[in-house]
Every structure is written in structure tokens, then in C-alpha cells.
mmCIF file with all atom_site columns, C-alpha atoms in Angstrom:
data_model
loop_
_atom_site.group_PDB
_atom_site.id
_atom_site.type_symbol
_atom_site.label_atom_id
_atom_site.label_alt_id
_atom_site.label_comp_id
_atom_site.label_asym_id
_atom_site.label_entity_id
_atom_site.label_seq_id
_atom_site.pdbx_PDB_ins_code
_atom_site.Cartn_x
_atom_site.Cartn_y
_atom_site.Cartn_z
_atom_site.occupancy
_atom_site.B_iso_or_equiv
_atom_site.pdbx_formal_charge
_atom_site.auth_seq_id
_atom_site.auth_comp_id
_atom_site.auth_asym_id
_atom_site.auth_atom_id
_atom_site.pdbx_PDB_model_num
ATOM 1   C CA . UNK V 1 1   ? 39.593  -52.711 -9.530  1.00 0.00 ? 172 UNK V CA 1
ATOM 2   C CA . UNK V 1 2   ? 42.683  -53.932 -10.455 1.00 0.00 ? 173 UNK V CA 1
ATOM 3   C CA . UNK V 1 3   ? 43.389  -54.023 -6.996  1.00 0.00 ? 174 UNK V CA 1
ATOM 4   C CA . UNK V 1 4   ? 40.281  -55.622 -5.941  1.00 0.00 ? 175 UNK V CA 1
ATOM 5   C CA . UNK V 1 5   ? 40.919  -58.389 -8.765  1.00 0.00 ? 176 UNK V CA 1
ATOM 6   C CA . UNK V 1 6   ? 44.514  -58.878 -7.142  1.00 0.00 ? 177 UNK V CA 1
ATOM 7   C CA . UNK V 1 7   ? 43.376  -59.282 -3.845  1.00 0.00 ? 178 UNK V CA 1
ATOM 8   C CA . UNK V 1 8   ? 40.411  -61.655 -4.528  1.00 0.00 ? 179 UNK V CA 1
ATOM 9   C CA . UNK V 1 9   ? 43.206  -63.702 -6.488  1.00 0.00 ? 180 UNK V CA 1
ATOM 10  C CA . UNK V 1 10  ? 45.487  -63.280 -3.544  1.00 0.00 ? 181 UNK V CA 1
ATOM 11  C CA . UNK V 1 11  ? 42.752  -64.847 -1.708  1.00 0.00 ? 182 UNK V CA 1
ATOM 12  C CA . UNK V 1 12  ? 42.156  -67.294 -3.679  1.00 0.00 ? 183 UNK V CA 1
ATOM 13  C CA . UNK V 1 13  ? 44.926  -68.786 -3.938  1.00 0.00 ? 184 UNK V CA 1
ATOM 14  C CA . UNK V 1 14  ? 45.506  -68.849 0.223   1.00 0.00 ? 185 UNK V CA 1
ATOM 15  C CA . UNK V 1 15  ? 41.981  -70.085 0.809   1.00 0.00 ? 186 UNK V CA 1
ATOM 16  C CA . UNK V 1 16  ? 40.716  -71.613 -2.438  1.00 0.00 ? 187 UNK V CA 1
ATOM 17  C CA . UNK V 1 17  ? 37.510  -71.012 -4.253  1.00 0.00 ? 188 UNK V CA 1
ATOM 18  C CA . UNK V 1 18  ? 35.259  -72.361 -1.620  1.00 0.00 ? 189 UNK V CA 1
ATOM 19  C CA . UNK V 1 19  ? 36.302  -69.647 0.465   1.00 0.00 ? 190 UNK V CA 1
ATOM 20  C CA . UNK V 1 20  ? 35.794  -67.175 -1.631  1.00 0.00 ? 191 UNK V CA 1
ATOM 21  C CA . UNK V 1 21  ? 32.440  -67.853 -2.702  1.00 0.00 ? 192 UNK V CA 1
ATOM 22  C CA . UNK V 1 22  ? 31.336  -68.290 1.209   1.00 0.00 ? 193 UNK V CA 1
ATOM 23  C CA . UNK V 1 23  ? 32.705  -64.367 1.429   1.00 0.00 ? 194 UNK V CA 1
ATOM 24  C CA . UNK V 1 24  ? 30.758  -63.246 -1.197  1.00 0.00 ? 195 UNK V CA 1
ATOM 25  C CA . UNK V 1 25  ? 27.523  -65.188 0.046   1.00 0.00 ? 196 UNK V CA 1
ATOM 26  C CA . UNK V 1 26  ? 28.258  -63.707 3.171   1.00 0.00 ? 197 UNK V CA 1
ATOM 27  C CA . UNK V 1 27  ? 28.213  -60.033 1.632   1.00 0.00 ? 198 UNK V CA 1
ATOM 28  C CA . UNK V 1 28  ? 25.195  -60.794 0.005   1.00 0.00 ? 199 UNK V CA 1
ATOM 29  C CA . UNK V 1 29  ? 23.068  -62.116 3.379   1.00 0.00 ? 200 UNK V CA 1
ATOM 30  C CA . UNK V 1 30  ? 24.958  -58.793 5.043   1.00 0.00 ? 201 UNK V CA 1
ATOM 31  C CA . UNK V 1 31  ? 23.378  -56.147 2.219   1.00 0.00 ? 202 UNK V CA 1
ATOM 32  C CA . UNK V 1 32  ? 20.179  -58.193 2.068   1.00 0.00 ? 203 UNK V CA 1
ATOM 33  C CA . UNK V 1 33  ? 19.969  -57.811 6.262   1.00 0.00 ? 204 UNK V CA 1
ATOM 34  C CA . UNK V 1 34  ? 20.845  -54.516 5.806   1.00 0.00 ? 205 UNK V CA 1
ATOM 35  C CA . UNK V 1 35  ? 18.467  -53.402 3.533   1.00 0.00 ? 206 UNK V CA 1
ATOM 36  C CA . UNK V 1 36  ? 15.881  -55.136 5.990   1.00 0.00 ? 207 UNK V CA 1
ATOM 37  C CA . UNK V 1 37  ? 17.510  -53.067 8.937   1.00 0.00 ? 208 UNK V CA 1
ATOM 38  C CA . UNK V 1 38  ? 17.522  -49.824 6.478   1.00 0.00 ? 209 UNK V CA 1
ATOM 39  C CA . UNK V 1 39  ? 13.431  -49.722 5.956   1.00 0.00 ? 210 UNK V CA 1
ATOM 40  C CA . UNK V 1 40  ? 12.206  -50.905 9.169   1.00 0.00 ? 211 UNK V CA 1
ATOM 41  C CA . UNK V 1 41  ? 14.355  -47.875 11.130  1.00 0.00 ? 212 UNK V CA 1
ATOM 42  C CA . UNK V 1 42  ? 13.359  -45.507 8.677   1.00 0.00 ? 213 UNK V CA 1
ATOM 43  C CA . UNK V 1 43  ? 12.132  -42.460 10.870  1.00 0.00 ? 214 UNK V CA 1
ATOM 44  C CA . UNK V 1 44  ? 8.296   -43.400 10.870  1.00 0.00 ? 215 UNK V CA 1
ATOM 45  C CA . UNK V 1 45  ? 7.125   -40.062 8.716   1.00 0.00 ? 216 UNK V CA 1
ATOM 46  C CA . UNK V 1 46  ? 9.298   -41.612 5.981   1.00 0.00 ? 217 UNK V CA 1
ATOM 47  C CA . UNK V 1 47  ? 6.919   -44.335 4.360   1.00 0.00 ? 218 UNK V CA 1
ATOM 48  C CA . UNK V 1 48  ? 9.043   -47.462 2.770   1.00 0.00 ? 219 UNK V CA 1
ATOM 49  C CA . UNK V 1 49  ? 6.558   -47.433 -0.051  1.00 0.00 ? 220 UNK V CA 1
ATOM 50  C CA . UNK V 1 50  ? 6.418   -43.846 -0.812  1.00 0.00 ? 221 UNK V CA 1
ATOM 51  C CA . UNK V 1 51  ? 10.127  -42.751 -0.349  1.00 0.00 ? 222 UNK V CA 1
ATOM 52  C CA . UNK V 1 52  ? 11.752  -46.086 -0.785  1.00 0.00 ? 223 UNK V CA 1
ATOM 53  C CA . UNK V 1 53  ? 9.688   -47.977 -3.173  1.00 0.00 ? 224 UNK V CA 1
ATOM 54  C CA . UNK V 1 54  ? 12.853  -48.936 -5.282  1.00 0.00 ? 225 UNK V CA 1
ATOM 55  C CA . UNK V 1 55  ? 14.397  -50.841 -2.542  1.00 0.00 ? 226 UNK V CA 1
ATOM 56  C CA . UNK V 1 56  ? 10.999  -52.330 -1.208  1.00 0.00 ? 227 UNK V CA 1
ATOM 57  C CA . UNK V 1 57  ? 10.084  -53.668 -4.339  1.00 0.00 ? 228 UNK V CA 1
ATOM 58  C CA . UNK V 1 58  ? 12.837  -56.133 -5.145  1.00 0.00 ? 229 UNK V CA 1
ATOM 59  C CA . UNK V 1 59  ? 12.838  -57.395 -1.334  1.00 0.00 ? 230 UNK V CA 1
ATOM 60  C CA . UNK V 1 60  ? 8.963   -58.597 -1.945  1.00 0.00 ? 231 UNK V CA 1
ATOM 61  C CA . UNK V 1 61  ? 10.661  -61.733 -2.698  1.00 0.00 ? 232 UNK V CA 1
ATOM 62  C CA . UNK V 1 62  ? 11.831  -62.206 0.609   1.00 0.00 ? 233 UNK V CA 1
ATOM 63  C CA . UNK V 1 63  ? 8.056   -62.661 1.592   1.00 0.00 ? 234 UNK V CA 1
ATOM 64  C CA . UNK V 1 64  ? 7.457   -66.283 -0.465  1.00 0.00 ? 235 UNK V CA 1
ATOM 65  C CA . UNK V 1 65  ? 8.916   -67.413 3.491   1.00 0.00 ? 236 UNK V CA 1
ATOM 66  C CA . UNK V 1 66  ? 6.270   -65.657 5.131   1.00 0.00 ? 237 UNK V CA 1
ATOM 67  C CA . UNK V 1 67  ? 4.522   -67.948 6.680   1.00 0.00 ? 238 UNK V CA 1
ATOM 68  C CA . UNK V 1 68  ? 7.574   -70.149 7.530   1.00 0.00 ? 239 UNK V CA 1
ATOM 69  C CA . UNK V 1 69  ? 9.360   -67.916 9.637   1.00 0.00 ? 240 UNK V CA 1
ATOM 70  C CA . UNK V 1 70  ? 8.036   -68.739 13.283  1.00 0.00 ? 241 UNK V CA 1
ATOM 71  C CA . UNK V 1 71  ? 9.656   -65.341 15.405  1.00 0.00 ? 242 UNK V CA 1
ATOM 72  C CA . UNK V 1 72  ? 7.481   -62.824 15.632  1.00 0.00 ? 243 UNK V CA 1
ATOM 73  C CA . UNK V 1 73  ? 10.241  -60.053 15.326  1.00 0.00 ? 244 UNK V CA 1
ATOM 74  C CA . UNK V 1 74  ? 12.038  -61.433 12.784  1.00 0.00 ? 245 UNK V CA 1
ATOM 75  C CA . UNK V 1 75  ? 13.422  -58.712 10.418  1.00 0.00 ? 246 UNK V CA 1
ATOM 76  C CA . UNK V 1 76  ? 10.989  -59.976 7.941   1.00 0.00 ? 247 UNK V CA 1
ATOM 77  C CA . UNK V 1 77  ? 7.864   -60.100 9.997   1.00 0.00 ? 248 UNK V CA 1
ATOM 78  C CA . UNK V 1 78  ? 8.893   -56.189 11.435  1.00 0.00 ? 249 UNK V CA 1
ATOM 79  C CA . UNK V 1 79  ? 8.824   -54.695 7.815   1.00 0.00 ? 250 UNK V CA 1
ATOM 80  C CA . UNK V 1 80  ? 5.747   -56.080 6.784   1.00 0.00 ? 251 UNK V CA 1
ATOM 81  C CA . UNK V 1 81  ? 4.214   -54.984 10.241  1.00 0.00 ? 252 UNK V CA 1
ATOM 82  C CA . UNK V 1 82  ? 5.564   -51.368 9.871   1.00 0.00 ? 253 UNK V CA 1
ATOM 83  C CA . UNK V 1 83  ? 4.519   -51.465 5.927   1.00 0.00 ? 254 UNK V CA 1
ATOM 84  C CA . UNK V 1 84  ? 1.439   -52.559 7.008   1.00 0.00 ? 255 UNK V CA 1
ATOM 85  C CA . UNK V 1 85  ? 0.611   -49.586 9.502   1.00 0.00 ? 256 UNK V CA 1
ATOM 86  C CA . UNK V 1 86  ? 1.808   -47.110 6.999   1.00 0.00 ? 257 UNK V CA 1
ATOM 87  C CA . UNK V 1 87  ? -0.753  -49.314 4.477   1.00 0.00 ? 258 UNK V CA 1
ATOM 88  C CA . UNK V 1 88  ? -3.104  -47.460 7.016   1.00 0.00 ? 259 UNK V CA 1
ATOM 89  C CA . UNK V 1 89  ? -3.160  -44.517 6.295   1.00 0.00 ? 260 UNK V CA 1
ATOM 90  C CA . UNK V 1 90  ? -1.688  -44.150 3.145   1.00 0.00 ? 261 UNK V CA 1
ATOM 91  C CA . UNK V 1 91  ? -2.808  -44.334 -0.360  1.00 0.00 ? 262 UNK V CA 1
ATOM 92  C CA . UNK V 1 92  ? 0.407   -43.885 -2.200  1.00 0.00 ? 263 UNK V CA 1
ATOM 93  C CA . UNK V 1 93  ? 1.819   -46.504 -0.084  1.00 0.00 ? 264 UNK V CA 1
ATOM 94  C CA . UNK V 1 94  ? -0.883  -48.863 -1.015  1.00 0.00 ? 265 UNK V CA 1
ATOM 95  C CA . UNK V 1 95  ? -0.679  -48.201 -5.219  1.00 0.00 ? 266 UNK V CA 1
ATOM 96  C CA . UNK V 1 96  ? 3.284   -48.472 -4.620  1.00 0.00 ? 267 UNK V CA 1
ATOM 97  C CA . UNK V 1 97  ? 2.945   -51.857 -2.620  1.00 0.00 ? 268 UNK V CA 1
ATOM 98  C CA . UNK V 1 98  ? 0.300   -53.267 -5.386  1.00 0.00 ? 269 UNK V CA 1
ATOM 99  C CA . UNK V 1 99  ? 2.058   -51.708 -8.581  1.00 0.00 ? 270 UNK V CA 1
ATOM 100 C CA . UNK V 1 100 ? 5.241   -53.438 -7.199  1.00 0.00 ? 271 UNK V CA 1
ATOM 101 C CA . UNK V 1 101 ? 2.838   -57.050 -7.141  1.00 0.00 ? 272 UNK V CA 1
ATOM 102 C CA . UNK V 1 102 ? 1.885   -55.969 -10.661 1.00 0.00 ? 273 UNK V CA 1
ATOM 103 C CA . UNK V 1 103 ? 5.451   -55.905 -12.018 1.00 0.00 ? 274 UNK V CA 1
ATOM 104 C CA . UNK V 1 104 ? 6.262   -58.974 -11.172 1.00 0.00 ? 275 UNK V CA 1
ATOM 105 C CA . UNK V 1 105 ? 3.450   -60.825 -12.641 1.00 0.00 ? 276 UNK V CA 1
ATOM 106 C CA . UNK V 1 106 ? 4.280   -58.481 -15.859 1.00 0.00 ? 277 UNK V CA 1
ATOM 107 C CA . UNK V 1 107 ? 8.123   -59.259 -15.406 1.00 0.00 ? 278 UNK V CA 1
ATOM 108 C CA . UNK V 1 108 ? 8.011   -62.750 -14.741 1.00 0.00 ? 279 UNK V CA 1
ATOM 109 C CA . UNK V 1 109 ? 6.250   -66.190 -15.837 1.00 0.00 ? 280 UNK V CA 1
ATOM 110 C CA . UNK V 1 110 ? 3.455   -66.831 -14.158 1.00 0.00 ? 281 UNK V CA 1
ATOM 111 C CA . UNK V 1 111 ? 4.733   -70.942 -13.063 1.00 0.00 ? 282 UNK V CA 1
ATOM 112 C CA . UNK V 1 112 ? 7.265   -68.774 -11.092 1.00 0.00 ? 283 UNK V CA 1
ATOM 113 C CA . UNK V 1 113 ? 5.934   -65.627 -9.577  1.00 0.00 ? 284 UNK V CA 1
ATOM 114 C CA . UNK V 1 114 ? 2.390   -67.072 -8.701  1.00 0.00 ? 285 UNK V CA 1
ATOM 115 C CA . UNK V 1 115 ? 3.479   -68.771 -5.306  1.00 0.00 ? 286 UNK V CA 1
ATOM 116 C CA . UNK V 1 116 ? 4.819   -65.382 -4.481  1.00 0.00 ? 287 UNK V CA 1
ATOM 117 C CA . UNK V 1 117 ? 2.102   -63.714 -5.225  1.00 0.00 ? 288 UNK V CA 1
ATOM 118 C CA . UNK V 1 118 ? -0.309  -65.759 -3.638  1.00 0.00 ? 289 UNK V CA 1
ATOM 119 C CA . UNK V 1 119 ? 1.527   -65.457 -0.378  1.00 0.00 ? 290 UNK V CA 1
ATOM 120 C CA . UNK V 1 120 ? 0.952   -60.931 -1.078  1.00 0.00 ? 291 UNK V CA 1
ATOM 121 C CA . UNK V 1 121 ? -2.183  -62.225 -1.447  1.00 0.00 ? 292 UNK V CA 1
ATOM 122 C CA . UNK V 1 122 ? -3.198  -63.746 1.208   1.00 0.00 ? 293 UNK V CA 1
ATOM 123 C CA . UNK V 1 123 ? -1.139  -61.340 3.640   1.00 0.00 ? 294 UNK V CA 1
ATOM 124 C CA . UNK V 1 124 ? -2.966  -58.168 2.172   1.00 0.00 ? 295 UNK V CA 1
ATOM 125 C CA . UNK V 1 125 ? -6.213  -59.788 2.326   1.00 0.00 ? 296 UNK V CA 1
ATOM 126 C CA . UNK V 1 126 ? -5.402  -60.217 5.844   1.00 0.00 ? 297 UNK V CA 1
ATOM 127 C CA . UNK V 1 127 ? -4.402  -57.210 6.758   1.00 0.00 ? 298 UNK V CA 1
ATOM 128 C CA . UNK V 1 128 ? -7.035  -55.565 5.085   1.00 0.00 ? 299 UNK V CA 1
ATOM 129 C CA . UNK V 1 129 ? -9.494  -57.793 6.545   1.00 0.00 ? 300 UNK V CA 1
ATOM 130 C CA . UNK V 1 130 ? -8.143  -57.472 10.167  1.00 0.00 ? 301 UNK V CA 1
ATOM 131 C CA . UNK V 1 131 ? -8.100  -53.577 9.462   1.00 0.00 ? 302 UNK V CA 1
ATOM 132 C CA . UNK V 1 132 ? -11.750 -53.282 8.116   1.00 0.00 ? 303 UNK V CA 1
ATOM 133 C CA . UNK V 1 133 ? -12.638 -55.508 11.900  1.00 0.00 ? 304 UNK V CA 1
ATOM 134 C CA . UNK V 1 134 ? -10.605 -53.131 13.437  1.00 0.00 ? 305 UNK V CA 1
ATOM 135 C CA . UNK V 1 135 ? -12.637 -50.262 12.152  1.00 0.00 ? 306 UNK V CA 1
ATOM 136 C CA . UNK V 1 136 ? -16.027 -51.622 12.618  1.00 0.00 ? 307 UNK V CA 1
ATOM 137 C CA . UNK V 1 137 ? -15.261 -52.553 16.032  1.00 0.00 ? 308 UNK V CA 1
ATOM 138 C CA . UNK V 1 138 ? -14.276 -48.769 16.959  1.00 0.00 ? 309 UNK V CA 1
ATOM 139 C CA . UNK V 1 139 ? -18.033 -48.032 15.317  1.00 0.00 ? 310 UNK V CA 1
ATOM 140 C CA . UNK V 1 140 ? -20.143 -50.704 16.839  1.00 0.00 ? 311 UNK V CA 1
ATOM 141 C CA . UNK V 1 141 ? -18.283 -48.963 20.084  1.00 0.00 ? 312 UNK V CA 1
ATOM 142 C CA . UNK V 1 142 ? -18.772 -45.355 19.503  1.00 0.00 ? 313 UNK V CA 1
ATOM 143 C CA . UNK V 1 143 ? -15.514 -44.968 19.676  1.00 0.00 ? 314 UNK V CA 1
ATOM 144 C CA . UNK V 1 144 ? -14.904 -43.680 15.660  1.00 0.00 ? 315 UNK V CA 1
ATOM 145 C CA . UNK V 1 145 ? -14.274 -40.429 15.726  1.00 0.00 ? 316 UNK V CA 1
ATOM 146 C CA . UNK V 1 146 ? -13.705 -38.720 12.225  1.00 0.00 ? 317 UNK V CA 1
ATOM 147 C CA . UNK V 1 147 ? -11.356 -36.410 12.243  1.00 0.00 ? 318 UNK V CA 1
ATOM 148 C CA . UNK V 1 148 ? -8.757  -39.659 13.563  1.00 0.00 ? 319 UNK V CA 1
ATOM 149 C CA . UNK V 1 149 ? -10.396 -42.610 11.682  1.00 0.00 ? 320 UNK V CA 1
ATOM 150 C CA . UNK V 1 150 ? -11.219 -41.207 8.467   1.00 0.00 ? 321 UNK V CA 1
ATOM 151 C CA . UNK V 1 151 ? -7.821  -41.268 7.063   1.00 0.00 ? 322 UNK V CA 1
ATOM 152 C CA . UNK V 1 152 ? -8.323  -45.094 7.463   1.00 0.00 ? 323 UNK V CA 1
ATOM 153 C CA . UNK V 1 153 ? -11.230 -45.397 6.140   1.00 0.00 ? 324 UNK V CA 1
ATOM 154 C CA . UNK V 1 154 ? -10.444 -44.169 2.615   1.00 0.00 ? 325 UNK V CA 1
ATOM 155 C CA . UNK V 1 155 ? -6.846  -45.842 2.887   1.00 0.00 ? 326 UNK V CA 1
ATOM 156 C CA . UNK V 1 156 ? -8.772  -48.949 2.861   1.00 0.00 ? 327 UNK V CA 1
ATOM 157 C CA . UNK V 1 157 ? -11.505 -48.782 0.960   1.00 0.00 ? 328 UNK V CA 1
ATOM 158 C CA . UNK V 1 158 ? -9.268  -47.389 -1.927  1.00 0.00 ? 329 UNK V CA 1
ATOM 159 C CA . UNK V 1 159 ? -7.339  -50.699 -1.088  1.00 0.00 ? 330 UNK V CA 1
ATOM 160 C CA . UNK V 1 160 ? -10.453 -52.781 -1.963  1.00 0.00 ? 331 UNK V CA 1
ATOM 161 C CA . UNK V 1 161 ? -11.386 -50.900 -4.745  1.00 0.00 ? 332 UNK V CA 1
ATOM 162 C CA . UNK V 1 162 ? -8.327  -51.232 -6.421  1.00 0.00 ? 333 UNK V CA 1
ATOM 163 C CA . UNK V 1 163 ? -8.284  -55.016 -5.674  1.00 0.00 ? 334 UNK V CA 1
ATOM 164 C CA . UNK V 1 164 ? -11.096 -55.406 -8.124  1.00 0.00 ? 335 UNK V CA 1
#
């Protein structure tokens, strides 16, 4: 720790406090993007909410800006797509996702956290609604295969009932 402080003081004398602030901000952003990339690149059998909920929970805050993110392949959108796929068949992922939102509503003042929870609720409603439409289309088209599709029906119904 002493070595780090000496290096920091040397850089501060040479480049000034602004440089140190920018450097630390850059490290924070780098760590943040590392977390996104780590979660997005997990092997498909390792679900984000099942195995990395302690990392994913704090990242929920970034979804506040989801609607302003215009890129379809941004880390935020890729992370949401991956979680959405996993929540189609995994009730534990669904449960962890909603528990994290409940934790936010209990831990933070409602006036400050309500906008984020509103965005997450909207994303969840859109995701579940789309999933129900796809299941109904399979049923209507005679393409529903119970062995393949039952897990999705159980998961979507689990999430619908959890929301009440």
C-alpha cells in the first residue's frame, strides 16, 4: 500500500490532481466494462443470475439508460439479451432477477430508485409479453413440442405469478 501511495504522490506532483482523477475514472470504467464482458462471455451453461448474481445485482443500475442506448450490440443490450434467453427456461434466474429488484426497492429511497425500477419493470413486461406471444404462435401453428417447450411455459408462468 505504501508503494502505491508513493507512486500516486509522484504522479500527482508530475501531472497534477486532475490527471489522477481521470486515471481513477478510467480504471473504474475499465473495471465496469470488464464486468459486462465477463458476464456476456460466460459459457452458455453458466447463467448470469444463477452463478454471478453478486456481480449482476449492482449492474442493474446501468439499465436506467437502456432506452437511450441506440446500439443493438452495446454491452448493455447484449447483457439484456443474454439474461432474457436464460430467463426463458430458468426459474432460479427469474427469482434472482426479481429479488435484486426487491433489494433495490428496500435499500434505496423510493424517489431515487423508482425511475430505475420503472425501466426494469417495462423491460420485464416487454420481455415476458414477447415470450408469451412466441409460445402462443407455436401453439397456434401446431409447432408446440411439449418436451422442448414445457420448461419455457413453466418459466413464463412462474414469472407472471411472481409479478402479482
